[in-house]
GROMACS .gro file of C-alpha atoms in nm:
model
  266
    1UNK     CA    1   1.784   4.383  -0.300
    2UNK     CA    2   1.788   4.087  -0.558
    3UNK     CA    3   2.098   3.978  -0.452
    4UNK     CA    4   2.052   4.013  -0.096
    5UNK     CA    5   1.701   3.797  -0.149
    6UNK     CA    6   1.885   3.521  -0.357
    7UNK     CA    7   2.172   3.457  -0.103
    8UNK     CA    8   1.872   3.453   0.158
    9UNK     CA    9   1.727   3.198  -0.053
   10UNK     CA   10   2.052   3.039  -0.110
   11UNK     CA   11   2.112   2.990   0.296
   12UNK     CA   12   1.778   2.832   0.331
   13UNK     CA   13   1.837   2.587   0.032
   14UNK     CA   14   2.214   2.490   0.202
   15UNK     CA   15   2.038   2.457   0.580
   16UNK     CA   16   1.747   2.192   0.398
   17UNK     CA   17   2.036   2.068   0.194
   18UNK     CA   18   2.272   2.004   0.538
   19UNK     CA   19   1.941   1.832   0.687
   20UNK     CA   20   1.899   1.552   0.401
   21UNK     CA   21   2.222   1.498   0.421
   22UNK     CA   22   2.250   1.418   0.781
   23UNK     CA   23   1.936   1.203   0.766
   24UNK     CA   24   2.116   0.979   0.516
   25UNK     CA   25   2.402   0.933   0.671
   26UNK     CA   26   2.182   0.816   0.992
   27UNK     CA   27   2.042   0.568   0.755
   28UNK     CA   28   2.373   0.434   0.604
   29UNK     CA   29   2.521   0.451   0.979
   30UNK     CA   30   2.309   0.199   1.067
   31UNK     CA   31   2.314   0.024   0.749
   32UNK     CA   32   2.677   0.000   0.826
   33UNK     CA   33   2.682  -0.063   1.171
   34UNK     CA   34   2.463  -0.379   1.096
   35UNK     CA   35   2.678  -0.525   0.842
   36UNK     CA   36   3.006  -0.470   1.041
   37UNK     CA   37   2.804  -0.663   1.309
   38UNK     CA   38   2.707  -0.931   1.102
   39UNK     CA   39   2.909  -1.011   0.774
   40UNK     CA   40   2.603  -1.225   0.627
   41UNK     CA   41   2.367  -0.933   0.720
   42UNK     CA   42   2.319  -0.851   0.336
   43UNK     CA   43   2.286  -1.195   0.234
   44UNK     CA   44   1.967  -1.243   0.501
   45UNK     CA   45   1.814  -0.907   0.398
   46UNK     CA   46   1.842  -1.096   0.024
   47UNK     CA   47   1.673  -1.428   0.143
   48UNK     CA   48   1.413  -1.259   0.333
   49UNK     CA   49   1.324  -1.004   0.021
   50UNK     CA   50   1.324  -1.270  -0.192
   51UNK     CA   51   1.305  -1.629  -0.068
   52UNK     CA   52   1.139  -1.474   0.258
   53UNK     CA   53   0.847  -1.334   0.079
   54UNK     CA   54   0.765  -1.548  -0.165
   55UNK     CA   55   0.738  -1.825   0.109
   56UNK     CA   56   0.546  -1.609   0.316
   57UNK     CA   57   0.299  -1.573  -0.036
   58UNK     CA   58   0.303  -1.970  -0.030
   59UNK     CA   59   0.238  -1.966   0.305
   60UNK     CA   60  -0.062  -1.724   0.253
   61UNK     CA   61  -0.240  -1.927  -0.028
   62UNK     CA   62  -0.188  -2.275   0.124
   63UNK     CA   63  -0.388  -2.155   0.392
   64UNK     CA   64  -0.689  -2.001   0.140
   65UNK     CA   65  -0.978  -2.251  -0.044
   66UNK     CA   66  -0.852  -2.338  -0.362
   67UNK     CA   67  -0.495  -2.216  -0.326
   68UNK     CA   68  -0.582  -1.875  -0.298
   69UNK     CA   69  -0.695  -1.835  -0.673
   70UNK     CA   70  -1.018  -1.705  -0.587
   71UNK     CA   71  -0.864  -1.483  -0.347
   72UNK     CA   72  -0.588  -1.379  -0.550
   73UNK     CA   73  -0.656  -0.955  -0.419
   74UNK     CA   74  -0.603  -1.066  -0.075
   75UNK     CA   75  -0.286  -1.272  -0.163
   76UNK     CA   76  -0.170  -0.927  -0.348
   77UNK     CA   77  -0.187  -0.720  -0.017
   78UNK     CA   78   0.016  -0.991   0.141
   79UNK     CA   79   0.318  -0.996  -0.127
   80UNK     CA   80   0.254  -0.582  -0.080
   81UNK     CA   81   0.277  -0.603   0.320
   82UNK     CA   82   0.550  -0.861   0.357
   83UNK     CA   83   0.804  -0.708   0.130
   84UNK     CA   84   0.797  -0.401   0.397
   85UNK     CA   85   0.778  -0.561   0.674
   86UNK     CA   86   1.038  -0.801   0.589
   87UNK     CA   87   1.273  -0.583   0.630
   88UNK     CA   88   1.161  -0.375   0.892
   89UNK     CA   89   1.168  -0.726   1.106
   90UNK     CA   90   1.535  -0.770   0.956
   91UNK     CA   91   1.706  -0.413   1.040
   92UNK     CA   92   1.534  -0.343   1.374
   93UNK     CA   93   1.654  -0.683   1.512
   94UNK     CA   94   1.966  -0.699   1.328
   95UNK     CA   95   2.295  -0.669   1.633
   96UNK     CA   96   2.462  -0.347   1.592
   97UNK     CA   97   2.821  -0.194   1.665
   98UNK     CA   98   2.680   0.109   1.825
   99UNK     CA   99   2.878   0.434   1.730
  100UNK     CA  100   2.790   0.783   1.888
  101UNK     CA  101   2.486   0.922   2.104
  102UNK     CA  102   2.217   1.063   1.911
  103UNK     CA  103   2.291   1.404   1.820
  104UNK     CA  104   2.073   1.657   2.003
  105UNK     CA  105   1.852   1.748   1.765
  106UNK     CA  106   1.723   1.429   1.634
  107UNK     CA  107   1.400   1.389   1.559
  108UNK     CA  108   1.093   1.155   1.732
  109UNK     CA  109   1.119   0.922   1.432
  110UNK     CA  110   1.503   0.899   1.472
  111UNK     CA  111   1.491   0.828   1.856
  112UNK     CA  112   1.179   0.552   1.825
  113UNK     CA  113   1.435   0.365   1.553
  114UNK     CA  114   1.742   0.432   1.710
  115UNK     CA  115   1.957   0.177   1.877
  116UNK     CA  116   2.047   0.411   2.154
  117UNK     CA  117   1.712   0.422   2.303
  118UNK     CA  118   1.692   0.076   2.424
  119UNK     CA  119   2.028   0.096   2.498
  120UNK     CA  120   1.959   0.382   2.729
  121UNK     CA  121   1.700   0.168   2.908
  122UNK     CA  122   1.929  -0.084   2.960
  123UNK     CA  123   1.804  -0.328   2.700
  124UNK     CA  124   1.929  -0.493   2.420
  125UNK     CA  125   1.972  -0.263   2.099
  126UNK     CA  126   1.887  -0.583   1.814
  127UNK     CA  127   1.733  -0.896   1.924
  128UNK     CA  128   1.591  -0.974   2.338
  129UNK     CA  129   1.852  -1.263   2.345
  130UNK     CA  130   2.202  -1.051   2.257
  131UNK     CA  131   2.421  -1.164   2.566
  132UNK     CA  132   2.483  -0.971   2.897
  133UNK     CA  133   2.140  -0.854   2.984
  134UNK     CA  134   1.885  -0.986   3.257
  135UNK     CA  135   1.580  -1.107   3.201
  136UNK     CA  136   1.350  -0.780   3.255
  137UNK     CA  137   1.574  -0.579   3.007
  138UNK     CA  138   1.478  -0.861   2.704
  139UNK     CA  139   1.177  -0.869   2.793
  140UNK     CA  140   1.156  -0.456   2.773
  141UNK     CA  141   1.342  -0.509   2.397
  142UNK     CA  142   1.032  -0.770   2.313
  143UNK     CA  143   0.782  -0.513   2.396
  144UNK     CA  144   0.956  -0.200   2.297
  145UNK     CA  145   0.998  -0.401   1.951
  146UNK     CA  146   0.657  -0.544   1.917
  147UNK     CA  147   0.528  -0.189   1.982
  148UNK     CA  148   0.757  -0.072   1.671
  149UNK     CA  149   0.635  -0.328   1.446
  150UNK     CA  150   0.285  -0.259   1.527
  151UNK     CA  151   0.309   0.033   1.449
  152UNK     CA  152   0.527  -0.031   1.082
  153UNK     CA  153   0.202  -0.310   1.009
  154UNK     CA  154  -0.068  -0.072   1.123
  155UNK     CA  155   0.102   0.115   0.804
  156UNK     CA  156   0.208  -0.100   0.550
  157UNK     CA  157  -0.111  -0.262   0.597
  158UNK     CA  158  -0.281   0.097   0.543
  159UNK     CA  159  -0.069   0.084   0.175
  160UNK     CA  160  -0.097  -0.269   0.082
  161UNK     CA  161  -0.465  -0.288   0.120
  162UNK     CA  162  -0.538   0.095  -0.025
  163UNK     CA  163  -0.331  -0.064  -0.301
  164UNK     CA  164  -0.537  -0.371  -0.329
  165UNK     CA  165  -0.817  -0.265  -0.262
  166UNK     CA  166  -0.739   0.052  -0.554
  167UNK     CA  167  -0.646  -0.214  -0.811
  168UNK     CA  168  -1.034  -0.375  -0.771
  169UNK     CA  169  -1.175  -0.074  -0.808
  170UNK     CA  170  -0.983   0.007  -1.098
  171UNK     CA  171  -1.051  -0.281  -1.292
  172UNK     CA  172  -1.406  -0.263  -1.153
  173UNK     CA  173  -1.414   0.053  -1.361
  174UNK     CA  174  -1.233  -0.050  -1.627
  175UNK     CA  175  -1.454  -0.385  -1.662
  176UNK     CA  176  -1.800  -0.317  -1.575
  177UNK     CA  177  -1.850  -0.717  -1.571
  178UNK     CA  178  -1.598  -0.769  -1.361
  179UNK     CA  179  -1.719  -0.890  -1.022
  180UNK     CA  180  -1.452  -0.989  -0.723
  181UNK     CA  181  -1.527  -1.298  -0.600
  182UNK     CA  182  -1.441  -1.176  -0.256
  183UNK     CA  183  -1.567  -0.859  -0.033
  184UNK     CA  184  -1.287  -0.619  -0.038
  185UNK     CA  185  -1.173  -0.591   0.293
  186UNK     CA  186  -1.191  -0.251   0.533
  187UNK     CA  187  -0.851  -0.111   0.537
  188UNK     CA  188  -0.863   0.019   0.913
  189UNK     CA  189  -0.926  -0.369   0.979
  190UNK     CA  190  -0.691  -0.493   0.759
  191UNK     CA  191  -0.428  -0.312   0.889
  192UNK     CA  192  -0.492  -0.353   1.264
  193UNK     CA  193  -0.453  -0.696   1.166
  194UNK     CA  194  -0.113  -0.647   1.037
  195UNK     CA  195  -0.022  -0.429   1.348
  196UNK     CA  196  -0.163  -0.751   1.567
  197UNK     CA  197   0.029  -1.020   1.397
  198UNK     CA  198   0.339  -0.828   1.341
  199UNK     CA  199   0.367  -0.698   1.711
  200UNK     CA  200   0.338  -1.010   1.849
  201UNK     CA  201   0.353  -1.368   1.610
  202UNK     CA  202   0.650  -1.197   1.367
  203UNK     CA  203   0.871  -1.041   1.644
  204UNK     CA  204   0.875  -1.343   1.844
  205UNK     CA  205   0.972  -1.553   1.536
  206UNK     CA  206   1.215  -1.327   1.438
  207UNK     CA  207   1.328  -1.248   1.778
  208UNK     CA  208   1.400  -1.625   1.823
  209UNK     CA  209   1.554  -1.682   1.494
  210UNK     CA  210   1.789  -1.375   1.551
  211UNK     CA  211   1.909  -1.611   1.875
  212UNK     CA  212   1.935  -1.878   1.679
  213UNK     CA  213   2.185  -1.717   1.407
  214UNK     CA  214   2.348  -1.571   1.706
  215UNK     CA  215   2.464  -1.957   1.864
  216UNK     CA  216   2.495  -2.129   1.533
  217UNK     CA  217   2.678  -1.859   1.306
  218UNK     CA  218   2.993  -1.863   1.485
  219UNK     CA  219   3.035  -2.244   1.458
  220UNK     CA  220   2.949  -2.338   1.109
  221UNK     CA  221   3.125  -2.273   0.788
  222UNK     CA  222   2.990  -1.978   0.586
  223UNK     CA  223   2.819  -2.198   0.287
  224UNK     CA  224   2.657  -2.450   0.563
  225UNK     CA  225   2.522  -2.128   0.723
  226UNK     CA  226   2.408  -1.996   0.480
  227UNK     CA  227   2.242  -2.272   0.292
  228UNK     CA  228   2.093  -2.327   0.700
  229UNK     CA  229   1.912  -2.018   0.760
  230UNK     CA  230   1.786  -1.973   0.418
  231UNK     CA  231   1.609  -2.302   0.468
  232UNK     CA  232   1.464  -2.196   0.825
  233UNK     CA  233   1.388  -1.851   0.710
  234UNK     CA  234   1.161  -1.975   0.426
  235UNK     CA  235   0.988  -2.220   0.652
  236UNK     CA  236   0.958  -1.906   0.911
  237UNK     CA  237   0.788  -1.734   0.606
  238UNK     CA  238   0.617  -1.970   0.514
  239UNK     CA  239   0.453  -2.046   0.916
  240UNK     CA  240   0.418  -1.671   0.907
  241UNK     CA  241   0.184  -1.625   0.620
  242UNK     CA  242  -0.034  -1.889   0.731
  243UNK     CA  243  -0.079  -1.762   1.079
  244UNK     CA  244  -0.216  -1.429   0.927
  245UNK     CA  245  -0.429  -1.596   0.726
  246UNK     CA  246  -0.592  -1.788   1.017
  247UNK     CA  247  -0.580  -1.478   1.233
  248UNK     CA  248  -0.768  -1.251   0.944
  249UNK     CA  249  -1.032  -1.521   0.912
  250UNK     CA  250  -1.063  -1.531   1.302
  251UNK     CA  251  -1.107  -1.171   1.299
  252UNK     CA  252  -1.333  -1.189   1.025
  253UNK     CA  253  -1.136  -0.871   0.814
  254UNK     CA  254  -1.103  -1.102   0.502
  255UNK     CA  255  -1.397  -1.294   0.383
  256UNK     CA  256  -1.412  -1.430   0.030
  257UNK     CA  257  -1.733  -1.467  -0.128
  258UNK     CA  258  -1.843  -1.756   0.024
  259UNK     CA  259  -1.758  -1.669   0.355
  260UNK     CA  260  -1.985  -1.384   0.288
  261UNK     CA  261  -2.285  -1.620   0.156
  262UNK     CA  262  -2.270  -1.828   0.478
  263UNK     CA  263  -2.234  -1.571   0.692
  264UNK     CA  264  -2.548  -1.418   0.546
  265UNK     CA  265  -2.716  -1.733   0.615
  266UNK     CA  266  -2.680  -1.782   0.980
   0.00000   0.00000   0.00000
């Protein structure tokens, strides 16, 4: 009976085993299928992860009183944030060579991401302005998209500001003096924020600089292009993290302290 119980157990370990292993070669799949799509796919993933972000962290301060120093929890959530949705907005829009259906047992997660959903709509897989489709099938891929990175902000804007927010308290309890200088935001808020600014004002940015690369890549020497779309894709960033910033304040999800004193006020 112990050895009938421990190849039991050993068949269940193999069948969980098999499943990993087929969800990571879905993920390198389309890992690969992006790169053999685009040869300087790696090199914008880079940029974006680390020119990308930091701009968008400029971007974010240069918008705040004081540079942001006073407001330096809030800029945290942002460097959090960005660095997932970076490259979220990166893959998802990224042109593909599309392999293979789905396989039949794929999960909901697998089908939302999956290039071969749009595809089976008749849209674009990547980015609304790949060639050969009409205007209604882009125009499904820009809402199809936006409602994926809604969703991807609606979390990492859950994580960044738990994070944030976490830290505070932390040093809060750490520091009994300690005061923040700015009312920690509410994280539903925060991150319906996030969902709002990256379903609509980052996947049109990135949906038009995805066209862009897509006319000027083929005609320019790799260097020129290169040194080209880092330079666009930091001012991108850097447009990008000020628009949140303006947006939050309109919505009134981040208020620094003073904010908070006027407010009270009125």
């Amino acid at each position: 009976m112990g050895g009938g119980g421990g190849g039991q157990g050993g068949f269940g370990w193999n069948e969980d085993h098999e499943d990993e292993r087929k969800k990571k070669k879905v993920l390198w799949q389309g890992w690969a299928d992006r790169v053999a799509a685009d040869p300087q796919f790696v090199y914008k993933v880079v940029i974006e992860q680390i020119i990308g972000v930091g701009a968008a962290v400029i971007g974010d301060m240069s918008s705040r009183p004081n540079w942001g120093l006073n407001e330096l929890d809030f800029v945290f959530a942002t460097l959090v944030v960005g660095s997932i949705v970076n490259f979220a907005l990166m893959y998802l829009l990224a042109p593909t060579t599309i392999g293979g259906a789905l396989p039949a047992d794929a999960s909901l997660i697998t089908r939302l991401f999956s290039d071969q959903t749009l595809l089976a709509m008749g849209a674009p897989a990547g980015h609304m302005f790949e060639p050969g489709f009409a205007l209604g099938a882009r125009l499904l891929n820009f809402a199809y998209k936006g409602m994926i990175f809604a969703g991807i902000g609606m979390a990492a804007g859950l994580a960044g500001t738990a994070v944030s927010n976490g830290l505070i308290a932390l040093r809060t309890t750490l520091d009994p003096t300690f005061k923040s200088p700015n009312t920690p935001p509410n994280v539903l808020a925060n991150a319906s924020c996030w969902s709002l600014h990256m379903g609509f004002s980052s996947n049109l940015r990135y949906q038009i600089l995805n066209g862009f690369d897509m006319v000027v890549q083929p005609v320019l020497p790799g260097s020129v292009f290169r040194l080209l779309t880092s330079f666009i894709r930091g001012g991108n960033n850097i447009l990008g993290g000020m628009s949140f910033v303006i947006l939050a304040k309109i919505l009134g999800v981040q208020k620094a302290q003073e904010d908070a004193v006027k407010a009270e006020k009125m």
